[in-house]
mmCIF file of C-alpha atoms in Angstrom:
data_model
loop_
_atom_site.group_PDB
_atom_site.id
_atom_site.type_symbol
_atom_site.label_atom_id
_atom_site.label_comp_id
_atom_site.label_asym_id
_atom_site.label_seq_id
_atom_site.Cartn_x
_atom_site.Cartn_y
_atom_site.Cartn_z
ATOM 1 C CA MET A 1 14.295 -105.576 -171.656
ATOM 2 C CA GLY A 2 16.281 -107.931 -173.736
ATOM 3 C CA ALA A 3 15.642 -105.773 -176.917
ATOM 4 C CA ILE A 4 16.694 -102.471 -175.069
ATOM 5 C CA ALA A 5 19.847 -104.202 -173.837
ATOM 6 C CA HIS A 6 20.695 -105.388 -177.269
ATOM 7 C CA LEU A 7 19.838 -101.668 -178.555
ATOM 8 C CA TYR A 8 22.456 -100.381 -175.914
ATOM 9 C CA ARG A 9 25.122 -102.851 -176.677
ATOM 10 C CA GLY A 10 24.666 -101.722 -180.343
ATOM 11 C CA GLU A 11 24.921 -98.373 -179.672
ATOM 12 C CA VAL A 12 28.031 -98.457 -177.421
ATOM 13 C CA TYR A 13 29.577 -100.612 -180.163
ATOM 14 C CA ARG A 14 28.983 -98.036 -182.705
ATOM 15 C CA SER A 15 30.250 -95.046 -180.526
ATOM 16 C CA THR A 16 33.507 -97.220 -179.893
ATOM 17 C CA ILE A 17 34.152 -97.849 -183.513
ATOM 18 C CA TRP A 18 33.770 -94.030 -184.098
ATOM 19 C CA ARG A 19 35.746 -93.062 -181.183
ATOM 20 C CA THR A 20 38.550 -95.324 -182.450
ATOM 21 C CA ARG A 21 38.368 -93.272 -185.943
ATOM 22 C CA LEU A 22 38.764 -90.112 -184.026
ATOM 23 C CA ASP A 23 41.991 -91.261 -182.599
ATOM 24 C CA THR A 24 42.948 -92.336 -185.836
ATOM 25 C CA THR A 25 42.900 -88.669 -187.486
ATOM 26 C CA THR A 26 44.542 -87.184 -184.739
ATOM 27 C CA ASN A 27 47.410 -89.608 -184.921
ATOM 28 C CA TRP A 28 47.787 -88.824 -188.600
ATOM 29 C CA ALA A 29 48.031 -85.167 -187.677
ATOM 30 C CA VAL A 30 50.511 -85.927 -184.909
ATOM 31 C CA VAL A 31 52.698 -87.945 -187.084
ATOM 32 C CA THR A 32 52.827 -85.450 -190.075
ATOM 33 C CA LEU A 33 53.645 -82.794 -187.834
ATOM 34 C CA GLY A 34 56.586 -84.843 -186.263
ATOM 35 C CA VAL A 35 57.562 -85.389 -189.873
ATOM 36 C CA ALA A 36 57.708 -81.630 -190.444
ATOM 37 C CA LEU A 37 59.565 -81.157 -187.223
ATOM 38 C CA SER A 38 62.214 -83.689 -188.285
ATOM 39 C CA ILE A 39 62.708 -82.252 -191.643
ATOM 40 C CA SER A 40 62.833 -78.704 -190.523
ATOM 41 C CA PHE A 41 65.171 -79.298 -187.722
ATOM 42 C CA ALA A 42 67.363 -81.872 -189.299
ATOM 43 C CA SER A 43 70.010 -79.082 -189.807
ATOM 44 C CA PRO A 44 70.365 -75.356 -189.183
ATOM 45 C CA GLU A 45 70.291 -74.629 -192.926
ATOM 46 C CA ALA A 46 67.093 -76.853 -193.465
ATOM 47 C CA SER A 47 63.830 -74.755 -194.746
ATOM 48 C CA PRO A 48 61.040 -74.082 -192.362
ATOM 49 C CA ILE A 49 58.645 -74.505 -195.161
ATOM 50 C CA PRO A 50 57.496 -78.127 -194.040
ATOM 51 C CA LEU A 51 56.115 -76.645 -190.737
ATOM 52 C CA VAL A 52 53.938 -74.319 -192.983
ATOM 53 C CA LEU A 53 52.891 -76.917 -195.484
ATOM 54 C CA VAL A 54 52.053 -79.391 -192.753
ATOM 55 C CA GLY A 55 49.246 -76.920 -191.457
ATOM 56 C CA ILE A 56 47.215 -77.718 -194.718
ATOM 57 C CA LEU A 57 47.328 -81.244 -193.807
ATOM 58 C CA ILE A 58 46.243 -80.321 -190.152
ATOM 59 C CA VAL A 59 43.347 -78.518 -191.201
ATOM 60 C CA PHE A 60 42.246 -81.131 -193.530
ATOM 61 C CA PHE A 61 42.478 -83.781 -190.759
ATOM 62 C CA LEU A 62 40.587 -81.423 -188.508
ATOM 63 C CA PHE A 63 37.593 -81.474 -190.802
ATOM 64 C CA LEU A 64 37.792 -84.994 -191.250
ATOM 65 C CA GLU A 65 37.794 -85.557 -187.793
ATOM 66 C CA ALA A 66 35.103 -83.138 -187.161
ATOM 67 C CA ARG A 67 32.934 -85.264 -189.553
ATOM 68 C CA ARG A 68 33.544 -88.302 -187.766
ATOM 69 C CA TYR A 69 32.946 -86.900 -184.472
ATOM 70 C CA ARG A 70 29.355 -85.738 -185.667
ATOM 71 C CA TYR A 71 28.854 -89.393 -186.255
ATOM 72 C CA PHE A 72 30.373 -90.522 -183.081
ATOM 73 C CA ASN A 73 28.279 -88.030 -181.138
ATOM 74 C CA VAL A 74 24.929 -89.663 -182.289
ATOM 75 C CA TRP A 75 25.839 -93.095 -181.019
ATOM 76 C CA ARG A 76 27.414 -91.574 -177.864
ATOM 77 C CA ALA A 77 24.300 -89.382 -176.975
ATOM 78 C CA ARG A 78 21.745 -92.282 -177.659
ATOM 79 C CA ALA A 79 23.907 -94.733 -175.441
ATOM 80 C CA ARG A 80 24.224 -92.015 -172.654
ATOM 81 C CA TRP A 81 20.471 -91.106 -173.051
ATOM 82 C CA MET A 82 19.642 -95.036 -172.224
ATOM 83 C CA GLU A 83 22.238 -95.079 -169.422
ATOM 84 C CA THR A 84 20.322 -91.767 -167.690
ATOM 85 C CA HIS A 85 16.823 -92.530 -168.511
ATOM 86 C CA PHE A 86 16.439 -96.177 -168.473
ATOM 87 C CA TYR A 87 19.272 -97.931 -166.715
ATOM 88 C CA ALA A 88 19.920 -95.478 -163.914
ATOM 89 C CA PRO A 89 16.340 -94.996 -162.982
ATOM 90 C CA MET A 90 15.736 -98.774 -163.212
ATOM 91 C CA LEU A 91 18.463 -99.612 -160.635
ATOM 92 C CA ALA A 92 18.120 -96.723 -158.283
ATOM 93 C CA GLU A 93 14.275 -96.743 -158.011
ATOM 94 C CA GLY A 94 12.633 -99.422 -160.064
ATOM 95 C CA ASP A 95 10.590 -96.633 -162.163
ATOM 96 C CA LEU A 96 11.419 -95.765 -165.625
ATOM 97 C CA HIS A 97 9.503 -92.269 -165.161
ATOM 98 C CA LEU A 98 7.919 -92.713 -168.672
ATOM 99 C CA GLU A 99 5.740 -89.634 -167.863
ATOM 100 C CA GLU A 100 8.884 -87.547 -168.600
ATOM 101 C CA ASP A 101 8.591 -88.798 -172.152
ATOM 102 C CA TRP A 102 12.244 -89.519 -172.729
ATOM 103 C CA GLN A 103 11.312 -92.620 -174.589
ATOM 104 C CA ARG A 104 9.803 -90.604 -177.323
ATOM 105 C CA VAL A 105 12.861 -88.369 -177.788
ATOM 106 C CA LEU A 106 14.888 -91.479 -178.351
ATOM 107 C CA ALA A 107 12.375 -92.996 -180.640
ATOM 108 C CA ASN A 108 12.245 -89.802 -182.677
ATOM 109 C CA ASP A 109 15.924 -89.811 -182.941
ATOM 110 C CA TYR A 110 15.639 -93.137 -184.625
ATOM 111 C CA LEU A 111 12.741 -92.245 -186.766
ATOM 112 C CA ARG A 112 14.341 -89.092 -187.976
ATOM 113 C CA PRO A 113 17.986 -89.661 -187.574
ATOM 114 C CA ARG A 114 20.091 -86.326 -187.694
ATOM 115 C CA TYR A 115 23.485 -85.043 -186.552
ATOM 116 C CA HIS A 116 23.105 -83.387 -183.253
ATOM 117 C CA VAL A 117 25.805 -80.890 -183.651
ATOM 118 C CA PRO A 118 26.825 -78.414 -186.545
ATOM 119 C CA LEU A 119 30.242 -79.064 -188.271
ATOM 120 C CA MET A 120 31.597 -76.012 -186.742
ATOM 121 C CA VAL A 121 30.684 -76.866 -183.319
ATOM 122 C CA ALA A 122 32.234 -80.450 -183.805
ATOM 123 C CA MET A 123 35.287 -78.726 -185.022
ATOM 124 C CA GLY A 124 35.546 -76.429 -181.978
ATOM 125 C CA ARG A 125 35.365 -79.312 -179.629
ATOM 126 C CA ARG A 126 38.019 -81.155 -181.372
ATOM 127 C CA ILE A 127 40.133 -78.099 -181.162
ATOM 128 C CA ARG A 128 39.488 -77.793 -177.479
ATOM 129 C CA ARG A 129 40.239 -81.523 -176.874
ATOM 130 C CA ASN A 130 43.140 -82.296 -179.152
ATOM 131 C CA TYR A 131 44.137 -79.849 -182.094
ATOM 132 C CA PHE A 132 44.888 -76.802 -179.722
ATOM 133 C CA TRP A 133 48.214 -78.596 -178.448
ATOM 134 C CA ILE A 134 49.134 -79.677 -182.118
ATOM 135 C CA LEU A 135 48.488 -76.041 -183.307
ATOM 136 C CA LEU A 136 50.602 -74.858 -180.253
ATOM 137 C CA ILE A 137 53.452 -77.133 -181.074
ATOM 138 C CA GLN A 138 53.457 -76.288 -184.678
ATOM 139 C CA THR A 139 53.446 -72.515 -184.065
ATOM 140 C CA LEU A 140 56.213 -72.565 -181.535
ATOM 141 C CA ALA A 141 58.116 -74.795 -183.555
ATOM 142 C CA PHE A 142 57.838 -72.370 -186.685
ATOM 143 C CA ALA A 143 58.550 -69.534 -184.664
ATOM 144 C CA GLY A 144 61.731 -71.210 -182.908
ATOM 145 C CA LYS A 145 63.207 -72.363 -186.358
ATOM 146 C CA ILE A 146 63.225 -68.863 -187.764
ATOM 147 C CA ALA A 147 64.591 -67.578 -184.548
ATOM 148 C CA VAL A 148 67.382 -69.619 -183.928
ATOM 149 C CA HIS A 149 68.420 -71.050 -187.511
ATOM 150 C CA PRO A 150 70.907 -70.843 -189.174
ATOM 151 C CA THR A 151 72.280 -68.520 -186.468
ATOM 152 C CA PRO A 152 70.213 -66.745 -183.641
ATOM 153 C CA ALA A 153 68.205 -63.755 -185.066
ATOM 154 C CA GLN A 154 69.574 -60.519 -183.951
ATOM 155 C CA SER A 155 66.079 -58.760 -184.397
ATOM 156 C CA VAL A 156 62.441 -59.192 -185.377
ATOM 157 C CA ASP A 157 63.201 -57.971 -188.872
ATOM 158 C CA GLU A 158 65.768 -60.430 -189.384
ATOM 159 C CA ALA A 159 63.505 -63.289 -188.437
ATOM 160 C CA ILE A 160 60.583 -61.851 -190.527
ATOM 161 C CA ARG A 161 62.890 -61.959 -193.356
ATOM 162 C CA ARG A 162 63.794 -65.617 -192.637
ATOM 163 C CA ALA A 163 60.128 -66.406 -193.079
ATOM 164 C CA ASP A 164 60.266 -65.477 -196.694
ATOM 165 C CA ILE A 165 58.973 -68.263 -199.054
ATOM 166 C CA GLY A 166 59.961 -67.823 -202.666
ATOM 167 C CA PRO A 167 58.037 -64.655 -203.912
ATOM 168 C CA LEU A 168 55.911 -64.455 -200.774
ATOM 169 C CA PRO A 169 57.528 -61.926 -198.134
ATOM 170 C CA GLY A 170 57.803 -63.040 -194.538
ATOM 171 C CA GLU A 171 55.215 -60.426 -193.425
ATOM 172 C CA LEU A 172 52.516 -62.080 -195.557
ATOM 173 C CA ILE A 173 53.476 -65.453 -193.885
ATOM 174 C CA ALA A 174 53.373 -63.874 -190.474
ATOM 175 C CA ALA A 175 50.023 -62.299 -191.202
ATOM 176 C CA PHE A 176 48.723 -66.015 -192.431
ATOM 177 C CA GLY A 177 50.153 -67.527 -189.602
ATOM 178 C CA ALA A 178 48.372 -65.185 -187.069
ATOM 179 C CA LEU A 179 45.154 -65.457 -189.181
ATOM 180 C CA TYR A 180 45.578 -69.132 -188.928
ATOM 181 C CA VAL A 181 45.894 -69.258 -185.121
ATOM 182 C CA LEU A 182 43.129 -66.689 -184.498
ATOM 183 C CA ALA A 183 40.866 -68.723 -186.534
ATOM 184 C CA PHE A 184 41.341 -71.805 -184.730
ATOM 185 C CA GLY A 185 40.950 -70.011 -181.358
ATOM 186 C CA ALA A 186 37.844 -68.217 -182.509
ATOM 187 C CA ILE A 187 36.158 -71.444 -183.651
ATOM 188 C CA ALA A 188 37.273 -73.123 -180.055
ATOM 189 C CA LEU A 189 35.557 -70.098 -178.188
ATOM 190 C CA TRP A 190 32.630 -69.922 -180.104
ATOM 191 C CA SER A 191 32.049 -73.628 -179.832
ATOM 192 C CA LYS A 192 32.449 -73.630 -176.181
ATOM 193 C CA ARG A 193 30.077 -70.621 -175.706
ATOM 194 C CA ASP A 194 27.548 -72.395 -177.893
ATOM 195 C CA ASP A 195 27.719 -75.597 -175.769
ATOM 196 C CA LEU A 196 26.972 -73.753 -172.864
ATOM 197 C CA ALA A 197 24.023 -71.965 -174.369
ATOM 198 C CA ARG A 198 22.730 -75.203 -175.597
ATOM 199 C CA SER A 199 23.242 -76.817 -171.947
ATOM 200 C CA ARG A 200 21.315 -73.809 -170.441
ATOM 201 C CA ARG A 201 18.415 -74.114 -172.949
ATOM 202 C CA ARG A 202 17.994 -77.814 -172.301
ATOM 203 C CA GLY A 203 18.409 -77.294 -168.542
ATOM 204 C CA ARG A 204 20.925 -80.408 -167.939
ATOM 205 C CA ALA A 205 24.533 -81.349 -168.496
ATOM 206 C CA LYS A 206 25.758 -82.175 -171.835
ATOM 207 C CA SER A 207 26.408 -85.583 -170.939
ATOM 208 C CA ASP A 208 22.719 -86.093 -169.936
ATOM 209 C CA SER A 209 21.405 -84.917 -173.166
ATOM 210 C CA MET A 210 21.074 -85.456 -176.885
ATOM 211 C CA GLY A 211 24.273 -84.076 -178.744
#
């Protein structure tokens, strides 16, 4: 009992540390987007280019956060597994139900540690929880910038021309932006479908399972 208690405390501590690291990368993405917004909307003549370039940083932060999430998910899953299969049955029934072999699943995870989710699934989860809103603000800010500055655009063609970046035409920038948004959305939807499929295969909710 004492060993399990210390093991549980250790897993909760590690999940808390990695949760903090997740929040840190999200904060970086929010701050850099805020800086890009400040620069682009500083004056009507300011360029919208910072709102495009910040997308590269947001993608980098998303990859970094997805990698951190994969670590966090390991510690979270182990702590949750002990809560649902050790502490809850002990408190409710006084029976640990060792015949369900839950302890072997946990032991194998310590003997052969591995990530519980692929990188793309981790990215999709972070998009659904945080980065969707960052992407939405970035997209609306860019569209609003070229639509109203330096004067309100009188047509779609005029707005597209304002999106020109050096030798790159506005049509190409708009196409890249659409691909950027669709890629984020596709990863988020695919990861949601994958989570649901994994839950059905396991026959239990995600919060009650490894990964």
